[in-house]
Amino acid sequence: MLKHSFRFIVIALVTLTAWRLGLAVWQFDRIGDSSSFLQVMLGGLRIDLSIIAMISAIPLLLAPWLGHRPLCANLTAWWYRFWWVLLLFMELATPQFIAEYDARPHRLFFEYLVNPKEVSAMLFEGYKLAVSSVLGVLLVAVWGVKRLLPTQPDKPLRWWKRPVYSVAALLLCFLAARGTLDHRPINPALVAFSDDNLVNSLALNSFYSTAYAAYQLKHESNASEQYGDMPDQEVISLVRNAAGVSASSADPGQPSYHFQQAAFHPDRPLNLVIIVEESLGAQYVGALAGEGLTPELDKLATQGWLFSQAYATGTRSIRGLEALTTGFFPTPARAVLKLPRAQHGFFTLASYLGSQGYHSRFVYGGESHFDNMKGFFLGNGFDEVHDLPDFTDPAFVGSWGASDEDMFNELHRLLSQDTSPTLTVAFSVSNHSPWEYPEGRIQPVGEPACVENAIRYADWALGQFFAKAKASSYWQNTLFLVVADHDSRVYGASAVPVEHFRIPALILGPGVQPRLDDRLVSQVDLPPTLLSLMGISGSHPMLGQDLNVRSPNRALMQYGNTFGYRQGDQMLALRPGEQPEQFQVTSAGLLPLAVQQPLLDQALAHALWPSLAYRHDWYSTAGMTN
């Protein structure tokens, strides 16, 4: 067992170090210089030794006593074979994950595993070469690991050497696993040195980064364990004041509930349709000085209220749906759609409008069990969910579901049948890797299966829908919001890649004056704004602001475990285990500044508020009035 352990330690270290070296060379432009390169490699060595020590500890402790027994030697060999193949697999999966998410594997890696049908279809349709390469290397590794780690037993040790070896193994494994003599054991913050999240993640290994993300789930309801403490009453006061909510209206049991007076009074109830466009960053939208891939959306932009500085709250679809349907602030935890305490009685636009006599539905081209969308929506005020199994003869079904034109056809059919006020949230799927869409709708440019062509198709489908909507009976009494959930790929060599959080947000409908609005706003400001345009007054817990009457001049952005709070051209970044950082947002990137206490207080309060609200049930429907 001692021989097995020593062999495994050497083989695992060589494997992890060689892979990190390759990744660091690949990303050297992001690392910047040889000093930082060395920090990545040395920090990675500490992390690798920590993981290897934890894997090897039990065999090393028992080896002096049992290593000469064939059965124990055989079990130890298979133990180490399993771990080496697992470590290798995680490293093999890393380059493609970095290409998609600009970081080593983290929580998304195992969250996607609960949806094997959609994920396997996406992988085998869009990433055949990567998948086949990984599988091929793994097959060779499984064949070769028997030779690298054979099953021969050790020679028996003399009795007095056994406790000496065990004590030495215990001490060395403890020190290596802990990774430091400081108060806290090694963690990602101890090897982090850069503002670039990718560079910091290179100093980890991919098994460690994924396991650490799983470990952090137990802290997900309490952001103070990641960002620092602040008295609850100070948090409440700061976020209420920032939202313009008077202290006199505070209810200790529901501290964010307040009365919102509508700025408009339509002569009849308006339907509300929220169209959530998958992965449509502002960088692609011509009306927002982007690449010009969205001529249909650009035409619509001249007919409605377009926000040029609207920012997503996160980098995943359920984060965008969270903001747009509940107005809830982002957290380092999973979005509320997947949190257990939010599955019933959690405030949503559907529950609020339901109290006003509205019928609510969610329309999605895929299968709505993905990310627990169906469970959350049906548990919190939505009356219906229409997804792929409900579609009749869809024209095209890809890895993620029916095409956008099929989703819009279903949406148009449902709206045409309505006889009472409705809320409809419609979520597209076509602009998602592997970028599948029906032929004959657009003229592809270059490789057909690419994000640019998927956006062209999604825009075409959007234009087709609005052409039918304008000729329909529901057009004159329906308010539309067209908004993205997030950008297609959020990445960058900064604490928070601000430019990749900017998204299109366009409101069209009765009484909406066409204009370009350059104010800094967040996704969480859109639900209160829509209620005001609909003429609906009442009490709710949303701390986003009605853009008809207020100018928030701030945005909230959750980038992995980093919380970004932007106020004007100032950005405050909070990261677990690290000191807060302040930046000036410029066209050239983020410029470091000295941290100002007032901005730090605002950022920390907004980062802590949603965890408090979730933990204390402050966002329940109990306080709603109309």
XYZ file of C-alpha atoms in Angstrom:
626
model
C 0.000 0.000 0.000
C 2.955 2.322 0.578
C 4.161 1.714 -2.977
C 0.659 2.332 -4.313
C 0.423 5.581 -2.365
C 3.802 6.889 -3.503
C 3.046 5.988 -7.112
C -0.359 7.644 -6.958
C 1.043 10.818 -5.404
C 3.654 11.149 -8.151
C 1.271 10.275 -11.002
C -1.484 12.579 -9.731
C 0.924 15.482 -9.194
C 2.416 15.063 -12.661
C -1.040 14.853 -14.248
C -2.476 17.910 -12.498
C 0.681 20.004 -12.888
C 1.079 19.156 -16.568
C -2.549 20.010 -17.258
C -2.308 23.292 -15.357
C 0.848 24.126 -17.287
C -0.983 23.565 -20.559
C -3.958 25.680 -19.473
C -1.668 28.443 -18.241
C 0.233 28.528 -21.540
C -3.100 28.630 -23.405
C -4.320 31.522 -21.264
C -0.992 33.327 -20.894
C -2.436 36.512 -22.399
C -4.879 36.604 -19.488
C -2.212 35.735 -16.907
C -0.046 38.588 -18.138
C 3.535 37.947 -17.016
C 5.960 35.316 -15.748
C 5.519 36.337 -12.104
C 1.774 35.727 -12.274
C 2.428 32.519 -14.203
C 4.593 31.319 -11.325
C 1.886 32.247 -8.819
C -0.609 30.131 -10.737
C 1.728 27.135 -10.730
C 2.800 27.411 -7.076
C -0.723 28.075 -5.856
C -1.879 25.112 -7.887
C 0.763 22.889 -6.312
C -0.621 23.733 -2.852
C -4.167 22.912 -3.948
C -3.079 19.673 -5.632
C -1.144 18.518 -2.573
C -4.183 19.237 -0.415
C -6.493 17.086 -2.547
C -3.929 14.303 -2.984
C -3.284 14.218 0.774
C -6.997 13.805 1.493
C -7.251 10.969 -1.035
C -4.110 9.234 0.264
C -4.550 9.726 4.012
C -6.415 6.529 4.911
C -4.293 4.177 2.739
C -1.098 5.748 4.103
C -2.261 5.377 7.699
C -3.195 1.729 7.209
C -0.336 0.740 4.906
C 2.212 -0.086 7.647
C -0.261 -2.504 9.222
C -2.114 -3.985 6.241
C -0.003 -3.276 3.154
C 1.420 -6.788 3.014
C -2.037 -8.368 2.722
C -3.026 -9.101 -0.935
C -6.685 -8.142 -0.454
C -5.800 -4.765 1.056
C -3.231 -4.111 -1.652
C -5.803 -4.935 -4.312
C -8.444 -2.634 -2.785
C -5.895 0.174 -2.460
C -4.867 -0.150 -6.096
C -8.479 0.126 -7.225
C -9.043 3.086 -4.861
C -6.186 4.998 -6.423
C -7.149 3.966 -9.965
C -10.620 5.376 -9.445
C -9.317 8.673 -8.120
C -6.698 9.131 -10.823
C -9.245 8.511 -13.593
C -11.671 10.936 -11.911
C -9.008 13.650 -11.573
C -8.016 13.111 -15.201
C -11.629 13.243 -16.389
C -12.209 16.580 -14.647
C -9.098 18.031 -16.275
C -10.107 16.688 -19.696
C -13.485 18.410 -19.351
C -11.882 21.715 -18.389
C -10.865 23.313 -21.736
C -14.387 23.135 -23.162
C -15.851 24.391 -19.879
C -13.451 27.345 -19.913
C -14.432 28.088 -23.512
C -18.094 28.225 -22.457
C -17.979 29.752 -18.969
C -14.552 31.404 -18.654
C -13.655 29.430 -15.517
C -12.761 25.957 -14.338
C -15.735 23.644 -13.694
C -17.860 24.857 -10.795
C -21.457 24.531 -9.627
C -22.873 24.493 -13.137
C -20.918 21.310 -13.824
C -22.981 19.228 -11.410
C -26.201 21.257 -11.625
C -26.504 20.335 -15.291
C -26.137 16.636 -14.432
C -29.680 16.593 -12.999
C -30.941 17.171 -16.563
C -29.136 14.372 -18.449
C -31.505 14.311 -21.427
C -31.012 17.941 -22.445
C -27.320 18.021 -21.586
C -26.439 14.786 -23.388
C -28.348 15.926 -26.476
C -26.479 19.243 -26.446
C -23.082 17.572 -25.981
C -23.473 14.978 -28.705
C -25.001 17.457 -31.145
C -22.717 20.429 -30.645
C -19.508 19.034 -29.164
C -18.937 15.705 -30.899
C -15.186 16.192 -31.287
C -14.661 17.299 -27.685
C -16.797 14.476 -26.274
C -15.200 11.795 -28.457
C -11.712 13.076 -27.578
C -12.424 12.957 -23.841
C -13.926 9.482 -24.095
C -10.996 8.265 -26.179
C -8.416 9.511 -23.692
C -10.405 8.058 -20.798
C -10.502 4.639 -22.458
C -6.723 4.713 -22.880
C -6.369 5.882 -19.265
C -8.563 3.078 -17.936
C -6.481 0.576 -19.900
C -3.173 2.063 -18.773
C -3.967 2.701 -15.110
C -3.662 -1.003 -14.286
C -0.036 -0.845 -15.357
C 0.626 2.457 -13.630
C -0.907 1.248 -10.367
C -0.442 -2.546 -10.053
C -1.785 -4.628 -7.161
C 1.390 -6.141 -5.671
C 1.431 -6.097 -1.851
C 4.200 -4.465 0.191
C 6.782 -6.371 2.159
C 5.838 -6.660 5.857
C 7.320 -3.960 8.092
C 8.975 -4.649 11.414
C 6.546 -4.006 14.266
C 8.314 -0.923 15.667
C 8.326 0.821 12.272
C 4.562 0.614 11.869
C 3.521 3.296 14.398
C 6.386 5.527 13.239
C 5.214 5.352 9.615
C 1.572 5.899 10.606
C 2.339 8.942 12.758
C 4.545 10.407 10.017
C 1.811 9.794 7.421
C -0.813 11.388 9.674
C 1.313 14.481 10.228
C 2.296 14.932 6.581
C -1.237 14.345 5.264
C -2.679 16.759 7.812
C -0.235 19.524 6.880
C -0.624 18.969 3.140
C -4.419 18.765 3.303
C -4.659 21.896 5.430
C -2.267 23.684 3.091
C -1.366 26.414 5.573
C -0.513 27.062 9.217
C -2.950 29.985 9.329
C -6.203 29.968 11.287
C -8.262 28.782 8.307
C -7.335 25.876 6.003
C -6.509 26.390 2.357
C -9.305 27.644 0.119
C -9.529 29.395 -3.263
C -9.031 32.820 -1.684
C -5.584 31.831 -0.373
C -4.249 31.197 -3.874
C -6.163 34.044 -5.554
C -4.106 37.043 -6.605
C -5.765 38.482 -9.721
C -8.854 40.530 -10.587
C -9.443 37.970 -13.349
C -11.663 35.130 -12.166
C -10.299 32.747 -14.808
C -6.685 33.335 -13.774
C -7.542 32.632 -10.139
C -9.375 29.447 -11.101
C -6.329 28.154 -13.006
C -4.534 27.848 -9.670
C -7.119 25.266 -8.601
C -7.671 21.869 -10.135
C -11.052 21.019 -11.597
C -12.007 18.366 -9.075
C -11.235 20.829 -6.284
C -13.147 23.707 -7.911
C -16.229 21.525 -8.392
C -16.055 19.943 -4.932
C -15.588 23.356 -3.312
C -18.644 24.672 -5.164
C -20.656 21.730 -3.809
C -19.327 22.412 -0.298
C -20.410 26.051 -0.540
C -24.031 25.053 -1.121
C -24.465 24.699 2.626
C -23.733 28.424 2.978
C -25.968 29.512 0.115
C -28.731 31.051 2.251
C -26.330 33.307 4.137
C -24.321 35.749 2.043
C -22.724 37.231 5.177
C -20.508 34.141 5.388
C -19.086 35.106 2.011
C -19.075 38.907 1.982
C -19.059 40.038 5.621
C -21.518 41.119 8.289
C -23.780 44.115 8.727
C -26.573 44.562 11.301
C -29.923 43.480 9.872
C -31.562 46.820 10.572
C -28.786 48.667 8.760
C -29.197 46.374 5.741
C -32.943 47.004 5.715
C -32.536 50.760 6.089
C -29.953 51.064 3.314
C -31.834 49.010 0.714
C -35.165 50.698 1.493
C -33.635 54.171 1.268
C -31.901 53.287 -1.990
C -35.264 52.191 -3.412
C -36.982 55.370 -2.235
C -39.186 53.523 0.252
C -40.198 55.668 3.228
C -39.305 54.463 6.716
C -42.843 55.182 7.942
C -44.250 52.333 5.839
C -41.924 49.689 7.257
C -43.472 46.498 8.630
C -40.950 44.609 10.812
C -42.425 41.318 9.628
C -42.187 42.232 5.920
C -39.597 45.036 5.797
C -39.428 45.459 2.019
C -43.193 45.641 1.487
C -44.331 49.092 0.428
C -47.165 50.689 -1.490
C -46.447 51.534 -5.126
C -48.707 54.097 -6.745
C -49.083 53.552 -10.487
C -47.987 56.455 -12.672
C -50.528 55.650 -15.403
C -54.221 54.808 -15.467
C -55.249 52.949 -18.650
C -58.963 52.916 -19.386
C -59.018 49.086 -19.366
C -56.907 46.256 -17.916
C -53.847 45.473 -20.011
C -52.415 42.055 -20.731
C -48.718 41.714 -19.941
C -46.375 39.633 -22.108
C -42.734 39.256 -21.055
C -40.634 37.760 -23.864
C -37.321 36.521 -22.483
C -34.739 36.148 -25.240
C -32.102 33.513 -24.523
C -28.490 34.787 -24.353
C -29.055 38.023 -26.277
C -26.356 40.433 -25.138
C -26.351 44.085 -26.145
C -23.173 43.367 -28.112
C -25.312 41.794 -30.862
C -28.068 44.435 -31.072
C -27.730 47.110 -33.740
C -29.957 49.574 -31.868
C -27.494 49.333 -28.957
C -24.401 49.919 -31.133
C -23.756 46.178 -31.345
C -22.953 43.902 -34.285
C -26.259 44.509 -36.050
C -27.536 40.919 -35.998
C -31.069 41.903 -34.920
C -32.803 43.954 -37.652
C -36.287 42.980 -36.414
C -35.570 44.015 -32.839
C -33.928 47.186 -34.142
C -37.147 48.105 -35.990
C -39.218 47.439 -32.892
C -36.820 49.604 -30.877
C -37.978 52.693 -32.778
C -41.561 51.960 -31.726
C -41.112 51.567 -27.974
C -39.196 52.454 -24.826
C -35.660 51.122 -25.284
C -33.156 51.064 -22.431
C -29.580 51.359 -23.648
C -27.963 50.774 -20.235
C -29.989 47.861 -18.844
C -27.977 45.220 -16.989
C -28.700 41.575 -16.228
C -28.406 40.392 -12.647
C -26.439 37.272 -13.547
C -25.114 34.891 -16.156
C -27.739 32.136 -16.178
C -31.305 31.906 -17.444
C -32.852 31.168 -14.056
C -31.129 34.252 -12.639
C -32.769 36.361 -15.330
C -36.146 34.681 -14.787
C -35.732 35.283 -11.057
C -35.245 39.021 -11.594
C -37.986 39.413 -14.196
C -40.721 37.391 -12.494
C -40.016 38.147 -8.820
C -37.868 41.299 -8.750
C -35.581 39.484 -6.279
C -31.983 40.650 -5.958
C -29.200 38.209 -6.995
C -27.182 36.179 -4.491
C -24.166 33.828 -4.575
C -26.678 31.023 -3.947
C -28.772 29.305 -6.576
C -31.635 31.363 -7.980
C -34.855 31.161 -5.963
C -36.398 28.944 -8.645
C -34.326 26.102 -7.151
C -34.346 26.976 -3.441
C -36.602 24.893 -1.160
C -38.114 27.745 0.887
C -39.214 29.536 -2.293
C -41.324 26.759 -3.813
C -44.644 27.970 -2.364
C -45.873 31.371 -1.236
C -42.903 33.263 -2.696
C -43.818 36.582 -4.300
C -44.026 36.658 -8.102
C -45.713 38.902 -10.627
C -48.143 36.037 -11.218
C -49.224 35.834 -7.581
C -49.548 39.627 -7.424
C -51.522 39.954 -10.649
C -53.578 36.907 -9.677
C -54.934 38.940 -6.786
C -56.003 41.486 -9.419
C -57.951 38.887 -11.399
C -55.236 38.004 -13.923
C -54.662 34.542 -15.361
C -50.942 33.686 -15.643
C -48.953 31.282 -17.798
C -45.403 30.343 -18.682
C -44.595 29.344 -22.275
C -41.327 27.561 -23.052
C -40.080 25.681 -26.101
C -38.146 23.129 -24.053
C -39.142 20.887 -21.180
C -40.010 23.109 -18.241
C -38.794 20.721 -15.554
C -35.320 22.003 -16.499
C -33.979 24.203 -13.675
C -37.244 23.545 -11.806
C -39.023 26.252 -13.794
C -42.332 24.387 -13.883
C -42.333 23.523 -10.185
C -41.478 27.057 -9.101
C -43.955 28.815 -11.365
C -46.895 26.522 -10.630
C -46.126 26.786 -6.912
C -46.066 30.576 -6.991
C -49.085 31.922 -8.788
C -48.811 30.736 -12.383
C -51.951 28.937 -13.534
C -50.507 27.153 -16.571
C -47.214 25.982 -18.030
C -47.046 25.297 -21.773
C -43.870 23.535 -22.851
C -42.635 21.165 -25.559
C -45.024 18.258 -24.795
C -47.956 20.665 -25.276
C -46.847 21.925 -28.697
C -48.714 20.538 -31.715
C -46.556 19.538 -34.704
C -43.567 21.808 -34.021
C -41.659 22.720 -37.171
C -38.277 21.994 -35.601
C -37.108 20.384 -32.375
C -33.455 20.650 -31.374
C -31.439 19.621 -28.343
C -33.102 22.185 -26.088
C -36.632 21.937 -27.479
C -38.902 23.465 -30.085
C -37.621 26.358 -32.166
C -38.459 29.958 -31.377
C -40.979 30.144 -34.205
C -42.858 27.221 -32.628
C -42.800 28.913 -29.233
C -44.096 32.162 -30.743
C -46.806 30.303 -32.659
C -47.982 28.800 -29.371
C -47.813 32.211 -27.705
C -49.862 33.819 -30.477
C -52.430 31.020 -30.316
C -52.880 31.419 -26.568
C -53.096 35.211 -26.651
C -55.656 35.080 -29.460
C -57.925 32.907 -27.315
C -57.803 35.027 -24.158
C -61.016 36.646 -22.976
C -59.736 38.033 -19.658
C -56.540 39.840 -18.555
C -53.451 37.633 -18.644
C -49.784 37.597 -17.718
C -47.633 35.510 -20.060
C -43.912 34.883 -19.629
C -42.487 33.381 -22.842
C -38.928 32.044 -22.885
C -37.029 31.284 -26.114
C -34.467 28.483 -26.593
C -32.974 28.696 -30.093
C -30.013 30.906 -29.203
C -28.277 28.241 -27.141
C -25.394 25.959 -28.008
C -25.287 23.890 -30.161
C -27.213 26.652 -32.028
C -29.789 24.593 -33.878
C -32.572 26.174 -35.925
C -34.715 25.218 -38.947
C -33.320 25.698 -42.431
C -34.698 28.186 -44.928
C -35.549 30.976 -42.486
C -32.353 33.021 -42.648
C -29.291 33.230 -44.854
C -26.487 31.879 -42.635
C -23.177 33.703 -42.643
C -20.171 31.399 -42.337
C -20.614 28.273 -40.236
C -24.402 27.730 -39.887
C -24.199 26.395 -36.319
C -22.809 29.445 -34.553
C -24.097 31.975 -32.060
C -24.350 34.754 -34.661
C -26.617 32.739 -36.950
C -28.690 31.503 -34.014
C -29.252 35.144 -33.059
C -30.223 35.984 -36.640
C -32.792 33.198 -36.546
C -34.124 34.156 -33.095
C -34.518 37.737 -34.307
C -36.332 36.556 -37.448
C -38.760 34.539 -35.308
C -39.331 37.561 -33.062
C -40.149 39.700 -36.091
C -42.582 37.091 -37.415
C -44.407 37.048 -34.093
C -44.778 40.814 -33.842
C -46.023 41.011 -37.433
C -48.877 38.683 -36.425
C -49.380 40.376 -33.060
C -49.848 43.814 -34.633
C -52.635 42.424 -36.814
C -54.330 40.640 -33.909
C -57.225 41.514 -31.637
C -54.989 41.544 -28.548
C -52.457 44.106 -29.815
C -54.299 47.194 -28.583
C -54.656 45.976 -24.997
C -51.303 44.249 -24.411
C -48.089 45.562 -22.903
C -44.928 43.801 -24.139
C -41.478 43.576 -22.626
C -38.732 42.098 -24.825
C -35.661 41.463 -22.693
C -32.676 39.119 -22.546
C -31.978 36.791 -19.653
C -28.205 37.368 -19.971
C -25.426 37.663 -22.554
C -24.342 34.642 -24.603
C -21.002 34.237 -22.868
C -19.929 36.333 -19.906
C -16.153 36.505 -19.662
C -13.323 38.944 -19.218
C -10.130 39.745 -17.355
C -11.796 41.814 -14.619
C -13.528 41.303 -11.290
C -16.892 41.765 -13.026
C -16.973 41.927 -16.864
C -19.510 44.755 -16.888
C -19.814 45.030 -20.663
C -21.099 41.444 -20.851
C -23.949 42.132 -18.430
C -25.536 44.768 -20.685
C -28.695 43.483 -22.362
C -31.567 44.827 -24.493
C -34.798 45.769 -22.720
C -37.679 47.144 -24.785
C -41.239 47.984 -23.691
C -43.991 48.315 -26.304
C -47.723 48.821 -25.989
C -50.586 51.240 -25.375
C -49.462 54.579 -23.997
C -45.743 53.799 -24.281
C -43.942 56.704 -25.934
C -41.057 55.663 -28.222
C -37.751 56.824 -26.789
C -34.172 55.815 -26.100
C -33.469 55.807 -22.363
C -29.788 56.081 -21.419
C -30.234 55.719 -17.643
C -28.403 52.973 -15.750
C -31.013 50.360 -14.781
C -31.252 46.721 -13.708
C -33.493 43.807 -14.635
C -35.052 44.127 -11.161
C -36.402 47.585 -12.091
C -38.507 46.231 -14.939
C -41.311 44.463 -12.987
C -42.277 47.566 -10.927
C -42.095 49.677 -14.089
C -44.467 47.348 -15.930
C -46.980 47.398 -13.060
C -46.960 51.185 -13.149
C -47.575 51.251 -16.908
C -50.471 48.835 -16.399
C -52.056 51.176 -13.862
C -51.800 48.675 -11.020
C -51.219 50.102 -7.547
C -50.660 48.072 -4.391
C -48.185 46.734 -1.843
C -45.387 44.383 -2.835
C -41.844 43.530 -1.653
C -39.921 44.397 -4.841
C -37.126 46.901 -4.254
C -36.533 47.563 -7.922
C -37.670 51.027 -8.944
C -40.486 52.327 -11.129
C -38.565 53.872 -14.012
C -41.556 56.054 -14.862
C -40.884 58.173 -11.781
C -37.379 57.324 -10.482
C -33.830 56.960 -11.820
C -31.965 54.295 -9.818
C -28.568 54.877 -11.474
C -27.375 51.510 -10.159
C -27.134 47.889 -11.246
C -26.607 44.631 -9.366
C -24.521 41.869 -10.952
C -23.731 38.390 -9.649
C -20.713 36.893 -11.421
C -20.078 33.478 -9.907
C -19.271 34.192 -6.269
C -18.477 37.844 -6.993
C -21.156 40.443 -6.296
C -20.866 43.644 -8.308
C -22.695 46.806 -7.298
C -22.499 49.568 -9.871
C -23.538 53.121 -9.043
C -23.027 55.547 -11.889
C -19.512 54.929 -13.170
C -18.347 53.362 -9.897
C -18.240 49.597 -9.318
C -17.771 47.855 -5.969
C -16.822 44.161 -6.143
C -17.273 41.783 -3.195
C -15.546 38.391 -3.300
C -15.466 35.633 -0.672
C -12.410 35.757 1.534
C -10.977 38.863 -0.153
C -10.954 42.583 0.492
C -13.597 44.688 -1.306
C -12.410 46.427 -4.457
C -13.681 49.614 -6.062
C -13.293 50.524 -9.722
C -14.220 53.227 -12.158
C -16.139 51.837 -15.122
C -14.637 53.122 -18.372
C -14.796 52.111 -22.014
C -11.309 50.645 -21.563
C -12.327 48.485 -18.592
C -12.292 48.762 -14.812
C -9.760 51.166 -13.284
C -8.870 50.427 -9.620
C -9.737 53.104 -7.053
C -9.580 53.452 -3.290
C -12.623 51.928 -1.603
C -15.140 54.536 -0.430
C -17.125 53.537 2.661
C -20.557 54.809 1.499
C -20.386 52.750 -1.702
C -19.087 49.732 0.220
C -22.018 49.997 2.639
C -24.521 50.151 -0.216
C -22.918 47.204 -1.992
C -22.767 45.062 1.133
C -26.373 45.862 2.074
C -27.635 44.940 -1.393
C -25.562 41.743 -1.354
C -26.875 40.691 2.078
C -30.515 41.719 1.688
C -31.773 38.823 -0.481
C -30.254 36.176 1.803
C -31.928 37.813 4.800
C -35.232 38.073 2.960
C -35.087 34.429 1.920
C -34.076 33.132 5.336
C -36.749 35.126 7.222
C -39.557 34.677 4.656
C -39.735 38.427 4.086
C -40.534 37.869 0.408
C -43.688 35.859 0.969
C -47.068 36.799 -0.499
C -48.528 37.509 2.950
C -48.151 41.279 2.708
C -49.717 41.815 -0.740
C -52.523 44.370 -1.062
C -54.217 46.062 -3.987
